[in-house]
Amino acid sequence: MYNDAAARAYVNKEIIVCGMGRSGIASAKLLRRLGACVTLQDLDPEAAEKSGGAAGELEKLGVKLYLGKNPDDIIGKFDMAVMSPGISVHLPFAEKAKELGVPVIGEIELAYTLCLCPIAGITGTNGKTTTTSLAGEIFTAYFPHTYVVGNIGTAFTDRVLGMEPDGWAVAEISSFQLETCVTFRPRISAVLNITPDHLDRHKTFENYAALKESIGKNQTSDDFMILNYDDEKCRNIRTRAKIIFFSRLAELDEGVFLDGDFIRVRMNGFDERLADRRELNIVGNIGAENAMAAAAMAVCAGIPPERIKEPLLKFKAAAHRLEFVRELNGVRYYNDSKATNTDAAIKGLEAMDRPVVLIGGGYDKHCEFGDWVRLFKGKVKDLILIGEVADKIAETCRAYGFADFERANSLRNAVDTACGRARPGDCVLLSPACASWDMFDNYEQRGNLFKEFVRGL
């Protein structure tokens, strides 16, 4: 079921979908089903060949392909542009579209206009995917019609037409997706933390933070916003929604917080210990924070605490997020490839309770590494650097008096070197503090190769 009145607004409209990735393909298919005339554009001239058969399916549906260039010359002929999250809204053709009065929206906004069920939207710099997955499992155990979508890997537009109104859409929302949200209004929103990231695209931390905060811009007093009390940026967000805090460091009069090692719920008429953080299968302080945020969202959705505990304790972290790979000769290997910024890498390092041989480096998103390197003393035995930003990290290490680093010319070489440096009782941690795009297609490919190399040791 879906919003039929909203769907009729797309009938016979000329719409260009920009980006032939997962969300772009899903959006193009959805719009064709609704009766729109769709052009799917991608800058890569070989996008059709790389689509794994999707191009043929799209052409059978009547979707026109426009490949190999941006639509600067034709953008004015469309009634709407739907932007994939990987494409900047500041490109000349997108700016031209706005000047011509062509609405520019994203896949999340498109799906929202059709969605009849309430939405729980999660954003933040780090922990989004784990919190979304965890919230999804808690919601599913109570609401059978729960749909986990968004930046987590399943396009919202791929599922929206089949969503039952008595269910919930639990959606991971990135800053790139928030750029193109206009009317999007989640019933429950969560901002987990805000630290510098993606400055190569958003230019300033202020711009990036404003996008994260904007997840609640359309919320009203009937809605909830879950915020991290320990993060100053989050704590000071202003919204019309009812704010519920979670905290690892402070006892709260209302919210979810750590009472010793216990996650305690004190909200919506409840005041009880929910679970012991030591029993969680997600490690470190970030794991406890993700669990508290998910629990707070669940209570706001009407799920009683006694129905939260079992899925919370059963949950296991998703791949590439402090994922245990194997133990070999007394050395434990962890894949934290999802740590694509310094704050995530800091949380990964803090979660380790052994001496660390660390593999870091990658694509330069114009972030600083000082706060990360500052933690190395007494915790990191050796740092193995890879990628285009290796020299910048090495320079930061020298500035902070950390000298136990060396360069590897590939990830395989880094794994072999780390194995040679580690001793029984140590751990080898891939936690790059950088994006992967200089050497890999994405962080998943980087993490999967790490696991392959580790298992081959």
Coordinates of C-alpha atoms in Angstrom, one line a residue:
M1 CA 0.0 0.0 0.0
Y2 CA 1.1 3.5 -0.7
N3 CA -0.1 7.1 -0.9
D4 CA -2.1 7.0 -4.1
A5 CA -2.7 10.7 -4.2
A6 CA 1.0 11.4 -4.1
A7 CA 1.6 8.7 -6.7
R8 CA -0.7 10.4 -9.2
A9 CA 1.5 13.5 -9.1
Y10 CA 4.2 11.5 -11.0
V11 CA 2.0 10.2 -13.8
N12 CA 3.3 11.4 -17.3
K13 CA 5.9 13.6 -15.7
E14 CA 9.3 13.9 -17.4
I15 CA 11.8 12.9 -14.6
I16 CA 15.5 12.5 -14.8
V17 CA 17.2 10.2 -12.2
C18 CA 20.9 11.0 -11.8
G19 CA 23.2 8.1 -10.8
M20 CA 22.9 4.5 -12.0
G21 CA 23.8 2.9 -8.6
R22 CA 21.5 1.0 -6.3
S23 CA 19.2 3.9 -5.3
G24 CA 19.1 5.4 -8.8
I25 CA 18.0 2.1 -10.4
A26 CA 15.4 1.6 -7.7
S27 CA 14.1 5.1 -8.2
A28 CA 13.9 4.8 -11.9
K29 CA 11.9 1.5 -11.6
L30 CA 9.6 3.0 -9.1
L31 CA 8.8 6.1 -11.2
R32 CA 8.1 4.0 -14.2
R33 CA 5.7 1.9 -12.2
L34 CA 3.9 5.1 -11.2
G35 CA 3.6 6.2 -14.9
A36 CA 6.4 8.7 -15.2
C37 CA 8.6 9.2 -18.3
V38 CA 12.0 8.4 -16.9
T39 CA 15.6 9.1 -18.1
L40 CA 18.4 7.5 -16.0
Q41 CA 21.7 9.4 -16.3
D42 CA 25.2 8.5 -15.2
L43 CA 28.5 10.1 -15.9
D44 CA 30.2 6.8 -16.5
P45 CA 29.8 5.7 -20.2
E46 CA 30.1 2.1 -19.1
A47 CA 27.5 2.3 -16.4
A48 CA 25.1 0.0 -18.3
E49 CA 27.7 -2.7 -18.7
K50 CA 28.5 -2.5 -15.0
S51 CA 24.9 -2.7 -13.9
G52 CA 24.8 -6.5 -13.8
G53 CA 21.8 -6.8 -16.1
A54 CA 19.8 -4.0 -14.7
A55 CA 20.2 -1.8 -17.8
G56 CA 18.4 -4.3 -20.0
E57 CA 15.6 -4.6 -17.4
L58 CA 15.3 -0.8 -17.3
E59 CA 15.1 -0.5 -21.0
K60 CA 12.4 -3.1 -21.2
L61 CA 10.4 -0.9 -18.7
G62 CA 10.9 2.0 -21.0
V63 CA 13.6 3.9 -19.1
K64 CA 15.8 5.9 -21.3
L65 CA 19.6 5.9 -20.6
Y66 CA 21.7 9.0 -20.8
L67 CA 25.3 8.0 -20.2
G68 CA 28.8 9.4 -20.3
K69 CA 28.0 13.0 -19.5
N70 CA 26.1 15.3 -17.1
P71 CA 22.7 16.6 -18.3
D72 CA 23.7 20.2 -18.4
D73 CA 22.2 20.8 -21.8
I74 CA 18.9 19.0 -21.2
I75 CA 18.0 19.5 -17.6
G76 CA 15.5 22.2 -18.4
K77 CA 13.2 19.8 -20.2
F78 CA 12.4 17.8 -17.1
D79 CA 9.7 18.3 -14.5
M80 CA 11.9 16.9 -11.7
A81 CA 15.4 15.6 -11.0
V82 CA 16.0 12.8 -8.5
M83 CA 19.6 12.8 -7.3
S84 CA 21.4 9.7 -6.1
P85 CA 23.3 10.4 -2.8
G86 CA 26.7 10.0 -4.4
I87 CA 26.1 13.0 -6.7
S88 CA 26.6 16.5 -5.3
V89 CA 23.7 18.9 -5.4
H90 CA 26.3 21.6 -6.2
L91 CA 27.2 20.4 -9.6
P92 CA 26.4 22.9 -12.4
F93 CA 23.5 21.0 -13.8
A94 CA 21.8 20.7 -10.4
E95 CA 22.3 24.4 -9.7
K96 CA 20.9 25.1 -13.2
A97 CA 17.9 22.9 -12.4
K98 CA 17.1 25.0 -9.3
E99 CA 17.5 28.2 -11.3
L100 CA 15.0 26.9 -13.9
G101 CA 12.5 25.9 -11.2
V102 CA 13.0 22.1 -11.7
P103 CA 12.6 20.5 -8.3
V104 CA 15.7 18.6 -7.1
I105 CA 15.0 15.8 -4.6
G106 CA 16.6 12.6 -3.5
E107 CA 15.6 9.0 -3.3
I108 CA 14.6 9.3 0.4
E109 CA 12.3 12.3 -0.3
L110 CA 10.8 10.4 -3.3
A111 CA 10.0 7.3 -1.1
Y112 CA 8.7 9.5 1.8
T113 CA 6.1 11.1 -0.4
L114 CA 4.6 7.6 -1.0
C115 CA 5.1 6.0 2.4
L116 CA 2.1 5.4 4.6
C117 CA 3.8 3.8 7.6
P118 CA 5.7 5.9 10.2
I119 CA 9.5 6.3 9.8
A120 CA 12.3 6.0 12.3
G121 CA 15.2 7.8 10.8
I122 CA 18.8 7.4 12.1
T123 CA 21.7 9.7 11.2
G124 CA 25.1 10.7 12.8
T125 CA 28.7 10.5 11.8
N126 CA 29.3 7.0 13.3
G127 CA 27.2 4.1 14.4
K128 CA 24.3 4.6 11.9
T129 CA 24.4 1.2 10.3
T130 CA 24.7 -0.7 13.6
T131 CA 22.0 1.3 15.3
T132 CA 19.7 1.0 12.3
S133 CA 20.3 -2.8 12.1
L134 CA 19.7 -3.1 15.9
A135 CA 16.6 -0.9 15.9
G136 CA 15.3 -2.9 12.9
E137 CA 15.6 -6.2 14.8
I138 CA 13.9 -4.8 17.9
F139 CA 11.1 -3.3 15.9
T140 CA 10.7 -6.5 13.8
A141 CA 10.3 -8.6 17.0
Y142 CA 7.3 -6.3 18.0
F143 CA 6.0 -5.0 14.7
P144 CA 6.1 -7.8 12.0
H145 CA 5.8 -5.3 9.2
T146 CA 9.1 -3.6 9.7
Y147 CA 11.3 -2.5 6.8
V148 CA 15.0 -1.6 7.2
V149 CA 16.0 0.7 4.4
G150 CA 18.1 3.6 3.3
N151 CA 21.9 4.1 3.4
I152 CA 22.2 0.7 5.0
G153 CA 22.0 -0.9 1.6
T154 CA 18.3 -1.4 0.7
A155 CA 16.9 1.5 -1.3
F156 CA 13.8 3.0 0.3
T157 CA 12.3 3.3 -3.2
D158 CA 12.8 -0.4 -3.7
R159 CA 10.4 -1.3 -0.8
V160 CA 8.0 1.6 -0.4
L161 CA 5.2 0.3 -2.6
G162 CA 4.9 -2.8 -0.5
M163 CA 5.0 -1.2 3.0
E164 CA 2.0 -1.9 5.2
P165 CA 0.7 1.2 7.1
D166 CA 0.7 -0.6 10.4
G167 CA 4.4 -1.2 10.2
W168 CA 7.6 0.9 10.5
A169 CA 10.3 2.0 8.1
V170 CA 13.6 2.0 10.0
A171 CA 15.9 4.1 7.8
E172 CA 19.6 4.9 7.9
I173 CA 20.0 8.4 6.5
S174 CA 23.4 9.9 5.4
S175 CA 24.3 13.6 5.1
F176 CA 24.3 13.1 1.3
Q177 CA 20.7 11.9 1.5
L178 CA 19.7 14.8 3.8
E179 CA 20.9 17.3 1.2
T180 CA 18.0 16.4 -1.0
C181 CA 15.2 16.0 1.7
V182 CA 12.5 18.6 1.4
T183 CA 9.4 17.5 3.2
F184 CA 10.8 14.3 4.8
R185 CA 9.5 13.9 8.4
P186 CA 10.3 10.9 10.4
R187 CA 8.0 10.1 13.4
I188 CA 11.2 9.3 15.3
S189 CA 14.6 10.7 14.4
A190 CA 18.0 10.0 16.0
V191 CA 21.3 11.9 15.8
L192 CA 23.9 9.7 17.3
N193 CA 26.9 12.0 17.1
I194 CA 28.4 14.8 15.0
T195 CA 32.1 15.0 14.2
P196 CA 33.9 16.2 11.1
D197 CA 33.4 14.0 8.0
H198 CA 32.9 14.4 4.3
L199 CA 34.4 17.8 4.3
D200 CA 35.6 17.2 0.7
R201 CA 31.9 17.5 -0.3
H202 CA 30.3 19.7 2.4
K203 CA 33.4 22.1 2.7
T204 CA 32.9 23.1 6.3
F205 CA 32.0 21.3 9.5
E206 CA 29.2 23.8 10.1
N207 CA 27.6 22.8 6.8
Y208 CA 28.0 19.1 7.6
A209 CA 26.6 19.5 11.1
A210 CA 23.6 21.5 9.8
L211 CA 22.7 18.7 7.4
K212 CA 22.8 16.1 10.3
E213 CA 20.6 18.4 12.4
S214 CA 18.2 18.8 9.5
I215 CA 16.8 15.3 9.9
G216 CA 14.3 16.9 12.4
K217 CA 13.5 20.1 10.5
N218 CA 10.0 19.0 9.6
Q219 CA 9.2 17.2 12.9
T220 CA 6.5 18.5 15.2
S221 CA 5.6 18.2 18.8
D222 CA 3.9 14.9 18.0
D223 CA 7.3 13.4 17.0
F224 CA 10.5 12.3 18.9
M225 CA 14.1 13.2 18.4
I226 CA 16.7 10.9 20.1
L227 CA 20.0 12.8 20.8
N228 CA 23.4 11.9 22.3
Y229 CA 23.7 13.9 25.5
D230 CA 27.4 13.4 25.7
D231 CA 28.0 15.0 22.3
E232 CA 27.8 18.8 22.6
K233 CA 26.6 19.4 19.0
C234 CA 23.8 16.9 19.5
R235 CA 22.9 18.2 23.0
N236 CA 22.3 21.7 21.6
I237 CA 20.1 20.7 18.6
R238 CA 16.9 22.7 18.6
T239 CA 13.7 21.0 17.3
R240 CA 9.9 21.1 17.8
A241 CA 10.0 17.4 18.4
K242 CA 10.1 15.9 22.0
I243 CA 13.8 15.4 22.8
I244 CA 14.9 12.1 24.4
F245 CA 18.5 11.9 25.4
F246 CA 20.8 8.9 25.8
S247 CA 24.0 9.1 27.7
R248 CA 27.0 6.9 28.6
L249 CA 28.4 9.4 31.1
A250 CA 25.4 11.1 32.9
E251 CA 22.4 10.0 34.8
L252 CA 19.4 11.4 33.2
D253 CA 16.0 12.5 34.7
E254 CA 14.5 11.2 31.5
G255 CA 16.0 9.1 28.7
V256 CA 18.3 6.0 28.4
F257 CA 21.7 5.9 30.3
L258 CA 24.3 3.7 31.8
D259 CA 23.7 2.8 35.4
G260 CA 27.0 1.2 36.2
D261 CA 27.2 -1.4 33.5
F262 CA 23.5 -1.6 33.0
I263 CA 21.5 0.2 30.3
R264 CA 18.6 1.9 32.2
V265 CA 15.4 3.2 30.6
R266 CA 13.8 6.1 32.4
M267 CA 11.1 7.4 30.1
N268 CA 7.5 7.0 29.0
G269 CA 6.5 5.9 32.5
F270 CA 9.3 3.2 32.8
D271 CA 12.3 3.3 35.1
E272 CA 14.1 0.0 34.9
R273 CA 17.4 -1.7 34.0
L274 CA 17.2 -3.1 30.5
A275 CA 20.4 -5.1 30.0
D276 CA 24.0 -5.5 31.1
R277 CA 26.3 -3.8 28.5
R278 CA 28.8 -6.6 29.2
E279 CA 26.3 -9.1 27.6
L280 CA 26.1 -7.2 24.4
N281 CA 27.6 -8.6 21.2
I282 CA 28.7 -5.1 20.1
V283 CA 31.9 -4.0 21.7
G284 CA 33.2 -0.8 23.1
N285 CA 31.6 2.5 24.1
I286 CA 30.1 3.0 20.7
G287 CA 28.3 -0.3 21.0
A288 CA 26.7 0.8 24.3
E289 CA 25.7 4.1 22.7
N290 CA 24.2 2.4 19.7
A291 CA 22.2 0.1 22.0
M292 CA 20.9 3.0 24.1
A293 CA 19.8 4.9 21.0
A294 CA 18.0 1.9 19.5
A295 CA 16.3 1.2 22.9
A296 CA 15.2 4.8 23.2
M297 CA 13.7 4.7 19.7
A298 CA 11.9 1.5 20.4
V299 CA 10.3 2.9 23.6
C300 CA 9.2 6.0 21.7
A301 CA 7.5 3.7 19.2
G302 CA 5.5 2.1 22.0
I303 CA 7.6 -1.1 22.5
P304 CA 7.8 -2.1 26.2
P305 CA 11.3 -2.6 27.7
E306 CA 10.6 -6.3 28.3
R307 CA 10.2 -6.8 24.6
I308 CA 13.5 -5.0 23.8
K309 CA 15.9 -7.0 25.9
E310 CA 16.0 -10.3 24.0
P311 CA 16.6 -8.8 20.5
L312 CA 19.1 -6.4 22.0
L313 CA 21.2 -9.2 23.5
K314 CA 20.9 -11.5 20.5
F315 CA 22.1 -8.8 18.1
K316 CA 25.5 -9.2 16.5
A317 CA 27.4 -6.3 14.8
A318 CA 27.2 -6.0 11.0
A319 CA 30.2 -6.8 8.9
H320 CA 33.1 -4.3 8.8
R321 CA 32.2 -2.7 12.2
L322 CA 34.7 -4.0 14.8
E323 CA 34.1 -7.5 13.3
F324 CA 36.1 -10.3 14.8
V325 CA 37.7 -12.2 12.0
R326 CA 39.9 -14.9 13.7
E327 CA 42.5 -15.7 16.3
L328 CA 45.8 -17.0 15.1
N329 CA 48.8 -17.8 17.3
G330 CA 47.3 -15.8 20.2
V331 CA 46.6 -12.7 18.0
R332 CA 43.1 -11.5 17.4
Y333 CA 42.2 -9.9 14.1
Y334 CA 39.4 -7.3 13.8
N335 CA 37.9 -5.7 10.6
D336 CA 36.7 -2.2 11.2
S337 CA 36.8 -1.1 7.6
K338 CA 33.6 1.0 8.2
A339 CA 35.8 3.4 10.2
T340 CA 36.0 5.9 7.4
N341 CA 36.8 8.9 9.6
T342 CA 38.9 9.7 12.6
D343 CA 36.0 9.7 15.2
A344 CA 35.0 6.2 14.1
A345 CA 38.6 5.0 14.2
I346 CA 39.0 6.5 17.7
K347 CA 36.0 4.5 18.9
G348 CA 37.4 1.4 17.3
L349 CA 40.8 1.9 19.0
E350 CA 39.1 2.6 22.4
A351 CA 37.2 -0.7 22.1
M352 CA 40.4 -2.8 22.0
D353 CA 41.6 -4.2 25.3
R354 CA 44.9 -5.5 23.9
P355 CA 48.0 -3.9 22.4
V356 CA 47.2 -3.0 18.9
V357 CA 49.0 -3.4 15.6
L358 CA 46.9 -0.9 13.6
I359 CA 46.3 -0.6 9.8
G360 CA 45.2 2.8 8.7
G361 CA 45.1 5.2 5.8
G362 CA 43.2 5.6 2.6
Y363 CA 41.4 8.3 0.6
D364 CA 41.8 11.9 1.8
K365 CA 38.5 13.5 2.8
H366 CA 40.4 16.6 4.1
C367 CA 40.0 15.6 7.8
E368 CA 42.6 16.0 10.5
F369 CA 44.2 13.1 12.3
G370 CA 45.5 14.6 15.5
D371 CA 42.8 13.4 17.9
W372 CA 43.3 9.9 16.6
V373 CA 47.1 9.8 16.7
R374 CA 47.0 11.3 20.2
L375 CA 45.5 8.0 21.5
F376 CA 48.3 5.9 20.1
K377 CA 50.8 6.2 23.0
G378 CA 50.6 3.1 25.2
K379 CA 47.9 1.5 23.0
V380 CA 49.3 1.2 19.4
K381 CA 52.4 -0.9 19.1
D382 CA 52.8 -0.4 15.4
L383 CA 51.0 1.5 12.7
I384 CA 51.0 0.2 9.1
L385 CA 50.0 2.9 6.7
I386 CA 48.3 2.5 3.3
G387 CA 46.7 4.8 0.7
E388 CA 47.1 8.3 -0.6
V389 CA 46.9 10.0 2.8
A390 CA 49.6 7.9 4.4
D391 CA 52.2 10.7 4.3
K392 CA 49.7 13.1 6.0
I393 CA 49.1 10.6 8.8
A394 CA 52.9 10.0 9.1
E395 CA 53.4 13.7 9.4
T396 CA 50.8 13.9 12.2
C397 CA 52.5 11.0 13.9
R398 CA 55.8 12.8 13.9
A399 CA 54.2 15.9 15.3
Y400 CA 52.8 13.9 18.2
G401 CA 56.0 12.0 18.9
F402 CA 54.8 8.6 17.6
A403 CA 57.5 6.9 15.6
D404 CA 56.4 3.3 15.3
F405 CA 54.9 3.5 11.8
E406 CA 55.8 2.3 8.4
R407 CA 54.3 2.3 4.9
A408 CA 52.8 -0.7 3.1
N409 CA 52.3 -0.7 -0.7
S410 CA 49.1 -2.7 -0.6
L411 CA 46.5 -4.1 1.9
R412 CA 47.9 -7.6 1.5
N413 CA 51.4 -6.3 2.3
A414 CA 49.9 -4.4 5.3
V415 CA 48.3 -7.6 6.6
D416 CA 51.5 -9.6 6.2
T417 CA 53.5 -6.9 7.9
A418 CA 51.0 -6.6 10.8
C419 CA 51.1 -10.4 11.2
G420 CA 54.9 -10.2 11.5
R421 CA 54.8 -7.4 14.1
A422 CA 52.0 -8.9 16.3
R423 CA 52.8 -11.1 19.3
P424 CA 50.5 -13.4 21.3
G425 CA 48.1 -11.3 23.4
D426 CA 48.1 -8.5 20.7
C427 CA 45.4 -7.7 18.2
V428 CA 45.6 -6.5 14.6
L429 CA 43.0 -3.9 13.8
L430 CA 42.0 -2.6 10.4
S431 CA 40.5 0.8 11.3
P432 CA 41.6 3.1 8.5
A433 CA 40.2 6.5 9.6
C434 CA 39.7 7.2 5.9
A435 CA 37.4 6.4 3.0
S436 CA 38.5 3.6 0.7
W437 CA 38.0 5.2 -2.8
D438 CA 41.7 5.6 -3.6
M439 CA 42.4 1.8 -3.6
F440 CA 38.9 0.1 -3.5
D441 CA 35.4 0.5 -4.7
N442 CA 34.0 0.9 -1.2
Y443 CA 34.7 0.1 2.4
E444 CA 33.0 -3.3 2.0
Q445 CA 35.5 -4.4 -0.6
R446 CA 38.4 -3.2 1.6
G447 CA 37.0 -5.1 4.6
N448 CA 36.3 -8.3 2.6
L449 CA 39.8 -8.3 1.2
F450 CA 41.2 -7.8 4.7
K451 CA 39.3 -10.8 5.9
E452 CA 40.4 -12.9 2.9
F453 CA 44.0 -12.0 3.5
V454 CA 43.7 -12.7 7.3
R455 CA 42.1 -16.1 6.8
G456 CA 44.8 -17.0 4.4
L457 CA 47.6 -16.4 6.9

